PDB file of C-alpha atoms in Angstrom:
ATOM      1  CA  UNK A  97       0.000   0.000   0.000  1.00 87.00           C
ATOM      2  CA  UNK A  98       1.241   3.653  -1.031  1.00 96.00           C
ATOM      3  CA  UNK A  99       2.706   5.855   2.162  1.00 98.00           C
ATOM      4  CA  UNK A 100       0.610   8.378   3.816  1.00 98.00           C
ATOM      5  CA  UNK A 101       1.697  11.955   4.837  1.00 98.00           C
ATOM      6  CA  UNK A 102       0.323  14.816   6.013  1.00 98.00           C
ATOM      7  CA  UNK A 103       0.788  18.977   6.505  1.00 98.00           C
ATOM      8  CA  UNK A 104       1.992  19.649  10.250  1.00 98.00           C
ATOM      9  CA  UNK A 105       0.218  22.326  11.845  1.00 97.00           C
ATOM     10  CA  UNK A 106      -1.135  22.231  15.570  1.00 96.00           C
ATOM     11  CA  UNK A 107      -4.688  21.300  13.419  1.00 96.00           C
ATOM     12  CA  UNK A 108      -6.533  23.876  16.709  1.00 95.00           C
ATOM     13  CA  UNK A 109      -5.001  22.248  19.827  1.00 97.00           C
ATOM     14  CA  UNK A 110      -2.694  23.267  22.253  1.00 96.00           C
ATOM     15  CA  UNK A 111       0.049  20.747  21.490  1.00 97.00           C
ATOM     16  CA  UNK A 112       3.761  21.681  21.642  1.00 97.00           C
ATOM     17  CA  UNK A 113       5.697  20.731  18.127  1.00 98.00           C
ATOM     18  CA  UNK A 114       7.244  17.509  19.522  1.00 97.00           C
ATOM     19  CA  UNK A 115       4.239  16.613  20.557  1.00 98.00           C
ATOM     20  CA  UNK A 116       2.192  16.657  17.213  1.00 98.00           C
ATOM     21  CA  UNK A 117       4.965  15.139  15.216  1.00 98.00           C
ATOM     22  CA  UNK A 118       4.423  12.063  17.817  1.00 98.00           C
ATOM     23  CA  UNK A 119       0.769  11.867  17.708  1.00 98.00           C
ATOM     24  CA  UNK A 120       1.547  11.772  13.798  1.00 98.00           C
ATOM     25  CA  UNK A 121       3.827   8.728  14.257  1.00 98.00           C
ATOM     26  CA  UNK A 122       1.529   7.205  16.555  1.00 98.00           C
ATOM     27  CA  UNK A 123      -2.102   7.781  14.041  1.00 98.00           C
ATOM     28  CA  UNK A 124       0.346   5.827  11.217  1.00 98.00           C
ATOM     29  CA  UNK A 125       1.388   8.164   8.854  1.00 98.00           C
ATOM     30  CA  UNK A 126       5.082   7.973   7.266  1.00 98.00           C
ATOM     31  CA  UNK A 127       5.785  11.279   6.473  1.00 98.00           C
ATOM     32  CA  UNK A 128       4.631  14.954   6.504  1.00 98.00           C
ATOM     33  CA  UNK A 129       5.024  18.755   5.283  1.00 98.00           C
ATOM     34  CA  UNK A 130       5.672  22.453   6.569  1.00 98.00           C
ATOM     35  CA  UNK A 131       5.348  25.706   5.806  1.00 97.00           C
ATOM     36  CA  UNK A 132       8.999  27.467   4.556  1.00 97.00           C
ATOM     37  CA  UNK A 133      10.777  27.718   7.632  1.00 97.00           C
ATOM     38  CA  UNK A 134      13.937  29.595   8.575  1.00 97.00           C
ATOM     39  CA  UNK A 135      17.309  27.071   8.826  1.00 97.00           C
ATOM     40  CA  UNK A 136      17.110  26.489  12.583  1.00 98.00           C
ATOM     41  CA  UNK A 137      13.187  25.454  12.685  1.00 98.00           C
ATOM     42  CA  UNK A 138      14.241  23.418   9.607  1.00 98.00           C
ATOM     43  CA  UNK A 139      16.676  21.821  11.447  1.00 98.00           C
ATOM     44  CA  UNK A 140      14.466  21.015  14.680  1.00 98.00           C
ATOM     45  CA  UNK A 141      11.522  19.368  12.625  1.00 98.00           C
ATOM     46  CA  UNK A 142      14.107  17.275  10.719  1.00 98.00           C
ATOM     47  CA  UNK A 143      16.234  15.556  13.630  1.00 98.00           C
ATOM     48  CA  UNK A 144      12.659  15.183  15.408  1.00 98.00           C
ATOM     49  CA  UNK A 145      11.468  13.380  12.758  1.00 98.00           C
ATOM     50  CA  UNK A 146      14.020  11.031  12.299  1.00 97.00           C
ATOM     51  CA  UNK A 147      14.068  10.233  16.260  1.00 98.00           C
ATOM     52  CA  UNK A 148      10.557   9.379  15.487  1.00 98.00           C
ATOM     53  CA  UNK A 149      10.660   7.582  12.633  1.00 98.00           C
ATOM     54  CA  UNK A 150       9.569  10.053  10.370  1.00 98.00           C
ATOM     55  CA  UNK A 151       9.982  11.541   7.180  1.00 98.00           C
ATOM     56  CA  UNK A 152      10.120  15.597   6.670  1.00 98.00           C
ATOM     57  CA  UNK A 153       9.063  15.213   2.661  1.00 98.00           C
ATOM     58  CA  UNK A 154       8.286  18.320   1.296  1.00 98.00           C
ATOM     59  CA  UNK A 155       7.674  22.461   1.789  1.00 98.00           C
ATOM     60  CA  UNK A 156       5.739  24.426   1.001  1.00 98.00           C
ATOM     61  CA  UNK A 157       7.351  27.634  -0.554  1.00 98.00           C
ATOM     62  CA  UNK A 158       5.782  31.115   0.545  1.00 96.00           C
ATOM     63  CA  UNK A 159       2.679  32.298  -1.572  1.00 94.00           C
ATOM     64  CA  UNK A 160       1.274  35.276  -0.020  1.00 91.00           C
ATOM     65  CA  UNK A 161       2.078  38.480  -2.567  1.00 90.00           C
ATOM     66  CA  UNK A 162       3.602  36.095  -5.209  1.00 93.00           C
ATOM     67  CA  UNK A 163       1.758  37.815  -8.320  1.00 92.00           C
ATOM     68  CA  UNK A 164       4.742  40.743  -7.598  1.00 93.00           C
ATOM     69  CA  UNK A 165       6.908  37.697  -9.692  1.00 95.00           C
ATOM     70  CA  UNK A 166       4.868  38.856 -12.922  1.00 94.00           C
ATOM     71  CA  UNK A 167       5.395  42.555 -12.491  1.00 93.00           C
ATOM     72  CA  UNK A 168       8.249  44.537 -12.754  1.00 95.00           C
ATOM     73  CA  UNK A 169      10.258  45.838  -9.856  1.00 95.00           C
ATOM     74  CA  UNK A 170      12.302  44.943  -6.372  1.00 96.00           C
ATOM     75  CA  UNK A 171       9.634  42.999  -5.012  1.00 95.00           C
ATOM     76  CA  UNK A 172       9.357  39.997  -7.837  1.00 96.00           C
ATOM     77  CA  UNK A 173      13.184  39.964  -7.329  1.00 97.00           C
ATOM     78  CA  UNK A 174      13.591  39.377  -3.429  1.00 97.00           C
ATOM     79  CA  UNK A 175      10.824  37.232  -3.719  1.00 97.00           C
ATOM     80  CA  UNK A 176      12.672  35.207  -6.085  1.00 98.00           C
ATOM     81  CA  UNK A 177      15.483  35.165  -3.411  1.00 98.00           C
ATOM     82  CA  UNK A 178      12.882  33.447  -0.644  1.00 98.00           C
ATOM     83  CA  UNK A 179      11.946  30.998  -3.566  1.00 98.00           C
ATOM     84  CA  UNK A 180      15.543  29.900  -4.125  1.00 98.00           C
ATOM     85  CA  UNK A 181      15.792  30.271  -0.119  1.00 98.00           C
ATOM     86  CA  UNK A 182      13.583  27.424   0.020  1.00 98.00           C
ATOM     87  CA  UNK A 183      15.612  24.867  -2.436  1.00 98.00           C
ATOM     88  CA  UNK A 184      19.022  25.990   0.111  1.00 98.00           C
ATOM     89  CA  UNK A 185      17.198  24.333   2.849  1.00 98.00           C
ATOM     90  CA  UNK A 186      15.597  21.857   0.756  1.00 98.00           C
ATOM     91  CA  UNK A 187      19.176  20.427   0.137  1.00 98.00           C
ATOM     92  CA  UNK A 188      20.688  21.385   3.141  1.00 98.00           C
ATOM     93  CA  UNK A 189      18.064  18.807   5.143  1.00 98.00           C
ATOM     94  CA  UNK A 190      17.752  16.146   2.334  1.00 97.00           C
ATOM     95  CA  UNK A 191      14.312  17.171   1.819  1.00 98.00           C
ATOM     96  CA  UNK A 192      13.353  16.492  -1.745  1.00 97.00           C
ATOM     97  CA  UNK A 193      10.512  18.695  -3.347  1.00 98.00           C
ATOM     98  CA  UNK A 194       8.962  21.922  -2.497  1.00 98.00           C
ATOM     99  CA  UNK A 195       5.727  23.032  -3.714  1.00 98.00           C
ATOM    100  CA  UNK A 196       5.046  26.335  -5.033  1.00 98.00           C
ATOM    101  CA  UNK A 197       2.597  28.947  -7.022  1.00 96.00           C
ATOM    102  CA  UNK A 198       2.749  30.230  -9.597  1.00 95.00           C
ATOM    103  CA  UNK A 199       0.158  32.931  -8.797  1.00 90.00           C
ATOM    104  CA  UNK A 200      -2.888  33.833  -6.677  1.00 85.00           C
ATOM    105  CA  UNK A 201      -6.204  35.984  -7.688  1.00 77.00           C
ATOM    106  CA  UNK A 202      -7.510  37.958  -5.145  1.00 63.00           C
ATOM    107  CA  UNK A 203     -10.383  36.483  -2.734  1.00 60.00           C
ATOM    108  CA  UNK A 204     -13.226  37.299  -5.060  1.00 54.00           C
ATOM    109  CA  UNK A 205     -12.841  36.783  -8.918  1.00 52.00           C
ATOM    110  CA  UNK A 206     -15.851  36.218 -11.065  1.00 51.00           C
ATOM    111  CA  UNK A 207     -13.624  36.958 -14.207  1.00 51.00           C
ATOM    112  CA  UNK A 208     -13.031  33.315 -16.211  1.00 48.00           C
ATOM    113  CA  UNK A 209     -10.052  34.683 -18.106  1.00 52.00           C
ATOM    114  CA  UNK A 210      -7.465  34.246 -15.723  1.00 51.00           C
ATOM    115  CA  UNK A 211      -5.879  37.675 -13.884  1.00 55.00           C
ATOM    116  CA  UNK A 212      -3.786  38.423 -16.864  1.00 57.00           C
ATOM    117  CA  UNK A 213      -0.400  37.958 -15.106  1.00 75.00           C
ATOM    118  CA  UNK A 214       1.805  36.664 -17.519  1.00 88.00           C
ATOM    119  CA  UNK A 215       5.061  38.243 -18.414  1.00 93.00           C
ATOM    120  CA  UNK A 216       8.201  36.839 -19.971  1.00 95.00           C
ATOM    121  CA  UNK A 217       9.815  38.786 -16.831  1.00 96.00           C
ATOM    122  CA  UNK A 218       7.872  36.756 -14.897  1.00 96.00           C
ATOM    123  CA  UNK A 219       8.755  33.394 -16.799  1.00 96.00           C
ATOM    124  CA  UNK A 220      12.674  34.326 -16.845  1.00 98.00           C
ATOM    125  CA  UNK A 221      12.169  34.491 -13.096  1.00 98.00           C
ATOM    126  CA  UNK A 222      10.690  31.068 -12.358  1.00 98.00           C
ATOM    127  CA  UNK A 223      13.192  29.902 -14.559  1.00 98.00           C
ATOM    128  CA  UNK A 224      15.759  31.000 -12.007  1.00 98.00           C
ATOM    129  CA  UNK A 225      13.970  29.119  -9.711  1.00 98.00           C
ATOM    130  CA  UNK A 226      13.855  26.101 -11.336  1.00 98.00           C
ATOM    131  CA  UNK A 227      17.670  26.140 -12.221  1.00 98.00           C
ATOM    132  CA  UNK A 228      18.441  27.133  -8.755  1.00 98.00           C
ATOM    133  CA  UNK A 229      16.376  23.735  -7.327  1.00 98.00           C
ATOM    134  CA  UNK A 230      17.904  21.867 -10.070  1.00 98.00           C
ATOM    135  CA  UNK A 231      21.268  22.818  -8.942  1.00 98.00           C
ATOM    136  CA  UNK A 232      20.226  21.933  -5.594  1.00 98.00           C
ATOM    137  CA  UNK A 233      18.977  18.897  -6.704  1.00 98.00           C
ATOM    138  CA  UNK A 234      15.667  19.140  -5.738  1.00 98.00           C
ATOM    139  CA  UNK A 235      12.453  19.379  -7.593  1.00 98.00           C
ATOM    140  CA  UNK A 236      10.125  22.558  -7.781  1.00 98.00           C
ATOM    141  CA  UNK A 237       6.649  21.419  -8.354  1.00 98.00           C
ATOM    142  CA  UNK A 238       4.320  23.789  -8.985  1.00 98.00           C
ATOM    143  CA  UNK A 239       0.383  23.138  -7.326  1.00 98.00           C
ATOM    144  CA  UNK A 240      -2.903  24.058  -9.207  1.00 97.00           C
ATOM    145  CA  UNK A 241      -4.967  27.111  -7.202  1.00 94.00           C
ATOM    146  CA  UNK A 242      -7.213  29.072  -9.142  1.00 91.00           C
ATOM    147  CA  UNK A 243      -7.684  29.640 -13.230  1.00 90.00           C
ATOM    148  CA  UNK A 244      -4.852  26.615 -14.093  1.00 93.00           C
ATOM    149  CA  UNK A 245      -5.549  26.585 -17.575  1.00 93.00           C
ATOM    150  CA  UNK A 246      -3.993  29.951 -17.779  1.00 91.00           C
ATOM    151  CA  UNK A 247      -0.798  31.300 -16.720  1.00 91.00           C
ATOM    152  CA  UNK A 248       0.501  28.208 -14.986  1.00 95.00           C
ATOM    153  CA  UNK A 249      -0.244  25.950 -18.433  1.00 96.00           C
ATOM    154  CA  UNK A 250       1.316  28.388 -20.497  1.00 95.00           C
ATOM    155  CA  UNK A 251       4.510  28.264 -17.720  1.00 96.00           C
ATOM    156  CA  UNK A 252       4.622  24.393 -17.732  1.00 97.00           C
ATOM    157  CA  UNK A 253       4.699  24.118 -21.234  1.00 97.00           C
ATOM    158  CA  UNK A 254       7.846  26.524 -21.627  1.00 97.00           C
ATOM    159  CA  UNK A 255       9.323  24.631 -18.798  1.00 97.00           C
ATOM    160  CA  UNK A 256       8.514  21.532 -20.255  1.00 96.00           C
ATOM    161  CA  UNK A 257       9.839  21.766 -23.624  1.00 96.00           C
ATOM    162  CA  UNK A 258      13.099  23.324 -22.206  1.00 96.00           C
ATOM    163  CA  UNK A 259      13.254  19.895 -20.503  1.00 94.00           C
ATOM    164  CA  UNK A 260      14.100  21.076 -16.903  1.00 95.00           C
ATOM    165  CA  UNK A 261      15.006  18.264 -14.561  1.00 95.00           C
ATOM    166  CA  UNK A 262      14.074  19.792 -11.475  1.00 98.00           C
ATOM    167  CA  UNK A 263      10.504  20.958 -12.973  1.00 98.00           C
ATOM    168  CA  UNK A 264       7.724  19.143 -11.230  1.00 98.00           C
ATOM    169  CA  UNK A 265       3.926  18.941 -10.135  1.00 98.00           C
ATOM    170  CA  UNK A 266       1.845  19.081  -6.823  1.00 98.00           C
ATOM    171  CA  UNK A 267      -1.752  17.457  -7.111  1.00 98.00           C
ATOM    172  CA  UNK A 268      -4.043  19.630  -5.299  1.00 98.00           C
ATOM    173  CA  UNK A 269      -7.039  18.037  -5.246  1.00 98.00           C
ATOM    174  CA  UNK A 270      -9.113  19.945  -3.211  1.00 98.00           C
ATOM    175  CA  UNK A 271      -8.430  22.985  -5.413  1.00 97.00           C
ATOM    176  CA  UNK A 272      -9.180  21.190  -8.436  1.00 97.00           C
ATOM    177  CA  UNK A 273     -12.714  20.910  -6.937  1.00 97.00           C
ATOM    178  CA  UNK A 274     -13.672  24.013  -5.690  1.00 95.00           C
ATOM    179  CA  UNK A 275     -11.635  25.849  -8.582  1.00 93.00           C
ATOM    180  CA  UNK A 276     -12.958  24.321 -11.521  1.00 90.00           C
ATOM    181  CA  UNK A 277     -12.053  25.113 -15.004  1.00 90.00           C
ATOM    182  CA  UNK A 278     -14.291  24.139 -17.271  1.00 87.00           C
ATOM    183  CA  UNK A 279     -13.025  21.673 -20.134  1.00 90.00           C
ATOM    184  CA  UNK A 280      -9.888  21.538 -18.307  1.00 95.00           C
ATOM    185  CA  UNK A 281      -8.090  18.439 -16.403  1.00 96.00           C
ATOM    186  CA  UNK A 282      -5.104  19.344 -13.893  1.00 97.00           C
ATOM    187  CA  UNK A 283      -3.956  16.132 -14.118  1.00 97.00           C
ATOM    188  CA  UNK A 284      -4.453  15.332 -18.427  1.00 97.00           C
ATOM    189  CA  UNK A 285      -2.309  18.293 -18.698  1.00 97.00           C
ATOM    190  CA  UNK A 286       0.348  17.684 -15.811  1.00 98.00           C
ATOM    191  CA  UNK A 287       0.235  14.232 -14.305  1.00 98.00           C
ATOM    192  CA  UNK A 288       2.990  13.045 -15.971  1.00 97.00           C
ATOM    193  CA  UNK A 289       5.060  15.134 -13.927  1.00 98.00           C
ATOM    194  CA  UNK A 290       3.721  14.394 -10.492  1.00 98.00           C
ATOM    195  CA  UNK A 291       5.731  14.526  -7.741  1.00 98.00           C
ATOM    196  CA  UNK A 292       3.175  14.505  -4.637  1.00 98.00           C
ATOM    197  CA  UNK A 293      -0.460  15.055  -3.462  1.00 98.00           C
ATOM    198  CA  UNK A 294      -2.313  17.492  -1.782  1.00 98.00           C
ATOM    199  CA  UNK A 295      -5.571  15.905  -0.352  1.00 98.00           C
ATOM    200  CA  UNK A 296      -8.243  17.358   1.057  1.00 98.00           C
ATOM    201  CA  UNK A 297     -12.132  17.532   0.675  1.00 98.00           C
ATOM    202  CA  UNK A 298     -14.655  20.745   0.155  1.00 98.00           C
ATOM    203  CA  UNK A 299     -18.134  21.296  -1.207  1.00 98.00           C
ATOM    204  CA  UNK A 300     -16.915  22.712  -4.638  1.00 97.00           C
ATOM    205  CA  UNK A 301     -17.640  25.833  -5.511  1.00 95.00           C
ATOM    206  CA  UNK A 302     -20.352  27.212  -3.637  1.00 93.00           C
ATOM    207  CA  UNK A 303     -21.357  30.231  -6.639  1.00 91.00           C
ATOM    208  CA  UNK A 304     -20.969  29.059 -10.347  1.00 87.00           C
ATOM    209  CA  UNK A 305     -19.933  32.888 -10.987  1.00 84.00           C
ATOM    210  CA  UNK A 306     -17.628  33.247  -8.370  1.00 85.00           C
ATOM    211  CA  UNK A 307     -14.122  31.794  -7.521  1.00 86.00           C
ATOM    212  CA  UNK A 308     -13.025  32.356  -3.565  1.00 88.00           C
ATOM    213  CA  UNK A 309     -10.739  30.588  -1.749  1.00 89.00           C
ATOM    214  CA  UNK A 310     -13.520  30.575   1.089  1.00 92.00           C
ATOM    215  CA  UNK A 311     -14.755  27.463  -0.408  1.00 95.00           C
ATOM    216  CA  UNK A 312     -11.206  25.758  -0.076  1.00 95.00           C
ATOM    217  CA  UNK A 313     -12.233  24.621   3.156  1.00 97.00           C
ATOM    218  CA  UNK A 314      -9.337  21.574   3.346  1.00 98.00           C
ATOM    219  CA  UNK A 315     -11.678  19.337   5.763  1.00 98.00           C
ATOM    220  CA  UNK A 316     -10.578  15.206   5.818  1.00 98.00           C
ATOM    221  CA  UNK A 317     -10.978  13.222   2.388  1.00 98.00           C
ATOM    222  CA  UNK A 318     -14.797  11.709   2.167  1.00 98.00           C
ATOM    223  CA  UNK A 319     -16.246  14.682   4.445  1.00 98.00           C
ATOM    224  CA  UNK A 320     -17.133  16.942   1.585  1.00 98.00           C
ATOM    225  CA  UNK A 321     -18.384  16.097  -1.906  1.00 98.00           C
ATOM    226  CA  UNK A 322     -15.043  14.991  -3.884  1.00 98.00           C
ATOM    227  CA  UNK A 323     -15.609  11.832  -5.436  1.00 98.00           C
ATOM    228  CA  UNK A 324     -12.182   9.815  -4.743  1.00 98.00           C
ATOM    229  CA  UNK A 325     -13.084   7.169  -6.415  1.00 97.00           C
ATOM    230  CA  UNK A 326     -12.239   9.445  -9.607  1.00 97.00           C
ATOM    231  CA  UNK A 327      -8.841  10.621  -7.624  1.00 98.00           C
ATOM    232  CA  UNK A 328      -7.854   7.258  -7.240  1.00 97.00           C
ATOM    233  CA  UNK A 329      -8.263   5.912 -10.801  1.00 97.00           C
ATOM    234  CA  UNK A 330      -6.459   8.726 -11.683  1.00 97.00           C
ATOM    235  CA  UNK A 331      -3.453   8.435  -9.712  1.00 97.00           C
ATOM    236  CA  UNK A 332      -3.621   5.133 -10.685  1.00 97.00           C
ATOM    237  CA  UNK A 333      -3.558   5.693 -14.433  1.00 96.00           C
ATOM    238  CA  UNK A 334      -0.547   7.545 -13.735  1.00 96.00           C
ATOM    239  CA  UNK A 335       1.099   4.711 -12.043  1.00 95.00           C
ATOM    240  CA  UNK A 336       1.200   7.172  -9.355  1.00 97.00           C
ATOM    241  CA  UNK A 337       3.772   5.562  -6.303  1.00 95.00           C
ATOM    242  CA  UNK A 338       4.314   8.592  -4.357  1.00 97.00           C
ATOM    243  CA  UNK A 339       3.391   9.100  -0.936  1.00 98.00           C
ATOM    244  CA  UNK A 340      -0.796  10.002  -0.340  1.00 98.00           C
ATOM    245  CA  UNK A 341      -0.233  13.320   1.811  1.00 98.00           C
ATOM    246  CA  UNK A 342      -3.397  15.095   2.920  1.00 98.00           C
ATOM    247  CA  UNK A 343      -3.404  18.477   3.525  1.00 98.00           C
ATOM    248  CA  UNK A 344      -6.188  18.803   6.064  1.00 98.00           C
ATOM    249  CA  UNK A 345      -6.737  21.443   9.176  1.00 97.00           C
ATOM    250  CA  UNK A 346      -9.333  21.047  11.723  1.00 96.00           C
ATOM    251  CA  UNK A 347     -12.038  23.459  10.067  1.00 95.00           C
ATOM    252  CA  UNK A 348     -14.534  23.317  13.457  1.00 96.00           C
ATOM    253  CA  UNK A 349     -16.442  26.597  11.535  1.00 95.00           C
ATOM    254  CA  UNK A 350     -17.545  23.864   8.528  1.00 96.00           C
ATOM    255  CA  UNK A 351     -18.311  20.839  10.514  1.00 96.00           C
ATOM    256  CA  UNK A 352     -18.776  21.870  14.382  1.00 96.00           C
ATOM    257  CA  UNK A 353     -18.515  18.173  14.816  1.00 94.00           C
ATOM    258  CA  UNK A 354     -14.670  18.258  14.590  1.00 96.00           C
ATOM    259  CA  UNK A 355     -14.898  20.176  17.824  1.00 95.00           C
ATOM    260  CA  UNK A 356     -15.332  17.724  20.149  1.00 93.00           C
ATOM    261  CA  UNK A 357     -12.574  14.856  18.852  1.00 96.00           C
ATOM    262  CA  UNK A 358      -9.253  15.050  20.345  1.00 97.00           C
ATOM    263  CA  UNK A 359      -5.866  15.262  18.275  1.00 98.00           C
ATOM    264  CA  UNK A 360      -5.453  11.940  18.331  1.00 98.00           C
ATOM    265  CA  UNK A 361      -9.226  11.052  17.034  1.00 98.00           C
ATOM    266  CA  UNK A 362      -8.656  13.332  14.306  1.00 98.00           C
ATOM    267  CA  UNK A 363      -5.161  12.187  12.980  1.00 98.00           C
ATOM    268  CA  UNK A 364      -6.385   8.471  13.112  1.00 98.00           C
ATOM    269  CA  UNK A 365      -9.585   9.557  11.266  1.00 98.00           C
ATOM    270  CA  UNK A 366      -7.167  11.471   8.909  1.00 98.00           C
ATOM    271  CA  UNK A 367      -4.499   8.385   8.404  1.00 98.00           C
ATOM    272  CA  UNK A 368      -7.990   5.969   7.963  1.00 98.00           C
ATOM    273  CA  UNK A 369      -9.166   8.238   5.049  1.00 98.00           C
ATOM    274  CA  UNK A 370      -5.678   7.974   3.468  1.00 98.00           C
ATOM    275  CA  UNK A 371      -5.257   4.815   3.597  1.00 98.00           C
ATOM    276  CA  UNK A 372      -8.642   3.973   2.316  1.00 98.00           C
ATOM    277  CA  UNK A 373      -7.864   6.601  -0.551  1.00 98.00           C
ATOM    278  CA  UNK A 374      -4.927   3.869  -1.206  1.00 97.00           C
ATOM    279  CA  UNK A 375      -6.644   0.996  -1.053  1.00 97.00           C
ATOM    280  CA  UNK A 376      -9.233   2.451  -3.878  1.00 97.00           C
ATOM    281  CA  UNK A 377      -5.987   3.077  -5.572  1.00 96.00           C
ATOM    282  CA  UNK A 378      -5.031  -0.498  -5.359  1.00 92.00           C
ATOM    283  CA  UNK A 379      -8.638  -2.072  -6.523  1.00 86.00           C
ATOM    284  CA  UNK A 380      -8.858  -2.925 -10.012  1.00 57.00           C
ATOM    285  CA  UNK A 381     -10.780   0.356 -11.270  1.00 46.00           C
TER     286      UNK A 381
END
């Protein structure tokens, strides 16, 4: 059966680091996935993992203000700096992919043309990026958010036909359902370069004429109205092998039923989902 992983956070309980990394350990999973972190808080999750048993897989590479990479001026530049930050410390703890965007619309978008980002600036800029992880020798995978059949198509096709080795792919499922794009399959146009999952579960998108991230709610896998069945056969037709990682956080203002479970309830419900995502994986489908 595939490993199972999933993002640390403290998921709404008062838990010290250590502490959370063992309850993951002890609820089954193999692996899991920060935030960027500075070099020392790097260095503490990684030695705690491996006391426990654990892997430290992947980051995930800032986001916030990341449309300034399109535009000209200082602030696409040092943010290129934090993105090339993030492969240093990627190959300074053995960790081997980080996930990144490649933009973000603002919290309310009814347009369905994309937000018009694309520059070649921009594009020679990821490109530094991408040679930077390569020399690190780590992959940069970019995720799907909003309007993928737009600038981040157009940005792994360039990428793809200038055959970079450290260019890869991020599965975000729960985006995929809540940020629809009609005629459009993430994983058609990207799968072959997968590199690892994001799972989670919404309710799609609650307005046909509006995009928000409010409906990227990230509750657990089979909560919400993704149909995994579909997630599994395609992973599968990919020949998919990586780890299952969920990216889930204990969203008590969508289900007020998460409330009352303790940490331990919740990652064991969390590692159950994952591993039944897995064994749909494995059926003949």
């Amino acid at each position: 059966m595939l490993k199972t992983g999933i993002n640390f956070n403290n998921f709404g309980y008062d838990y010290s680091d250590r502490d959370i990394m063992r309850c993951i350990r002890d609820a089954g999973f193999d692996s899991f996935f920060t935030g960027s972190l500075d070099r020392a808080q790097t260095e503490f999750f990684r030695e705690n993992a491996e006391k426990l048993g654990l892997v430290y897989e992947s980051v995930h590479a800032p986001f916030h203000g990341i449309n300034c990479i399109w535009e000209e001026g200082e602030k696409g530049d040092e943010y290129v700096k934090r993105l090339c930050e993030v492969a240093d410390i990627c190959r300074l703890f053995d960790i081997g992919y980080f996930t990144l965007h490649c933009m973000n619309v603002p919290q309310f978008n009814n347009v369905n043309e994309g937000v018009a980002q694309w520059s070649e600036l921009g594009l020679e800029r990821f490109r530094r990026v991408l040679y930077h992880a390569g020399e690190c020798g780590v992959k940069a995978c970019f995720e799907n958010v909003e309007f993928p059949q737009f600038e981040m198509k157009r940005l792994i096709d360039a990428f793809r036909a200038e055959n970079h080795g450290a260019l890869g792919f991020t599965w975000d499922v729960g985006h995929e359902h809540c940020y629809p794009a009609p005629c459009f399959d993430v994983m058609d146009c990207f799968g072959d370069l997968i590199v690892g999952t994001h799972i989670h579960d919404n309710f799609a998108q609650s307005d046909k004429d509006l995009i928000t991230w409010n409906d990227d709610t990230h509750i657990l896998p089979f909560d919400g109205t993704i149909d995994f069945r579909k997630v599994a056969k395609k992973l599968k037709s990919r020949g998919y092998n990586g780890t299952l990682t969920l990216e889930t956080f204990r969203k008590t203002d969508v289900l007020p039923w998460y409330r009352d479970i303790t940490i331990e309830k919740y990652l064991a419900m969390a590692h159950e989902r994952a591993e039944r995502i897995a064994a749909l994986i494995e059926e003949d489908i």
